[in-house]
Amino acid sequence: MAERSLLNQLIDALRCLPGVGPKSAQRMAFHLLERDREGGARLARVMADAMARVQSCRRCRTLSEHDLCGICANPKRDASLLCVVEQPSEIVAIDQATDFRGLYFVLGGRLSPLDGIGPDELGLDVLEGRLRDESIMEVILAISPTVEGSATAQFIADFAARHGVKITRIAHGVPLGGELEHVDGGTLALAFAGRRDL
Amino acid sequence: MAERSLLNQLIDALRCLPGVGPKSAQRMAFHLLERDREGGARLARVMADAMARVQSCRRCRTLSEHDLCGICANPKRDASLLCVVEQPSEIVAIDQATDFRGLYFVLGGRLSPLDGIGPDELGLDVLEGRLRDESIMEVILAISPTVEGSATAQFIADFAARHGVKITRIAHGVPLGGELEHVDGGTLALAFAGRRDL
Ligand SMILES: [Zn+2]
Ligand SMILES: [Zn+2]
């Protein structure tokens, strides 16, 4: 058999996108090749650039191609409020749905010693450094209310107490086990408004 | 405001894919950046390559990065049978669902004088050249049974008759107005088996 055609290679490669099966991949490949070469070429450029250059913001650990992300570098954000989330996508959801305009910190997961995820993997040393060095008045935990999430929240509450920083947790309007970025904006806004001391 | 972040540029660029809205685009971007950089980098490379190099096979007009596509260059295909389709994606559907192992010709549309689509736009001169120069015994029309499709079929039937080539049309098991690549394989196979003289 001859080498795989570029068309088939493109269909295969599109399968790395979440939710894209063989039929969708084929439809996407034909659409780009027959109707939108320019869009496909631009997407290819931006994707290559993003895969190579996007890294972690050194202050909040969200995805950014800069040393400091747009939020951390924005002097208009309220630096006295810090919201701790599990994933970068949750920052987008919170910023769109609520009037929170403080700063963020991305854990990238929850404490899970059995999976080798300890405080260092979640950057909790970096987070504690911020509570020590910055003028943060309140830490708002937007961590899912699972066993591991609660252990993570307690770990953070402990060192927040040592540094005399108030700590709150968003209200449990968020469904158990639900991922924050899939919660509707209204629920998320209510959860923020109803946050309470931990 | 700062320049748009690479992450936001990637989310925007993903919207050129059919069926991808803002939410899916965001999910795809985060998935690639957080979990599959390698897949994303490969997809970017293949996509750039395909957008730049895929063109039309000079014999059948399907998409190919070579002068002759894999099917036209394959000496095992039956060169006495020629199936005429509207779109390249229909070749994939027919080859997967039926036992047709002849050659193809891609029109790229249907005759539509009001839209400026005449015989030349559909490569009908190229098709007639093949009926004249190659040893084709039968032309099978897999063209949708619309008014424009029927006019196109009649146009081809006329010059096929001049060159003494038998012409058939796949049976109308295909739903009216339905796109061939969305028809289930069984229906498509029946339509092939039930083809009749035109
Ligand atoms: Zn940041
Ligand atoms: Zn060909």
PDB file of C-alpha atoms and ligand atoms in Angstrom, chain B residues 56-64 66-73 91 103-106 130, ligand 2:
ATOM      1  CA  SER B  56      -6.706  18.228  -7.195  1.00  0.00           C
ATOM      2  CA  CYS B  57      -5.852  14.930  -8.856  1.00  0.00           C
ATOM      3  CA  ARG B  58      -5.487  15.752 -12.554  1.00  0.00           C
ATOM      4  CA  ARG B  59      -7.363  12.615 -13.578  1.00  0.00           C
ATOM      5  CA  CYS B  60     -10.330  12.465 -11.167  1.00  0.00           C
ATOM      6  CA  ARG B  61     -10.211  15.908  -9.465  1.00  0.00           C
ATOM      7  CA  THR B  62     -10.367  14.520  -5.938  1.00  0.00           C
ATOM      8  CA  LEU B  63      -8.182  16.011  -3.194  1.00  0.00           C
ATOM      9  CA  SER B  64      -4.602  14.766  -3.291  1.00  0.00           C
ATOM     10  CA  HIS B  66       0.079  14.125  -5.684  1.00  0.00           C
ATOM     11  CA  ASP B  67      -0.469  14.759  -9.376  1.00  0.00           C
ATOM     12  CA  LEU B  68      -2.421  11.465  -9.395  1.00  0.00           C
ATOM     13  CA  CYS B  69      -4.390  10.380  -6.313  1.00  0.00           C
ATOM     14  CA  GLY B  70      -3.956   6.965  -4.672  1.00  0.00           C
ATOM     15  CA  ILE B  71      -6.980   5.485  -6.452  1.00  0.00           C
ATOM     16  CA  CYS B  72      -6.083   6.756  -9.928  1.00  0.00           C
ATOM     17  CA  ALA B  73      -2.482   5.562  -9.471  1.00  0.00           C
ATOM     18  CA  ILE B  91     -15.494   8.650  -2.710  1.00  0.00           C
ATOM     19  CA  LEU B 103     -12.238   4.694 -10.762  1.00  0.00           C
ATOM     20  CA  TYR B 104     -13.915   7.998  -9.880  1.00  0.00           C
ATOM     21  CA  PHE B 105     -14.539  11.461 -11.192  1.00  0.00           C
ATOM     22  CA  VAL B 106     -15.368  14.414  -8.907  1.00  0.00           C
ATOM     23  CA  ARG B 130     -11.590  10.432 -20.349  1.00  0.00           C
TER      24      ARG B 130
HETATM   25 ZN    ZN C   2      -7.536  10.618  -8.938  1.00  0.00          ZN
END
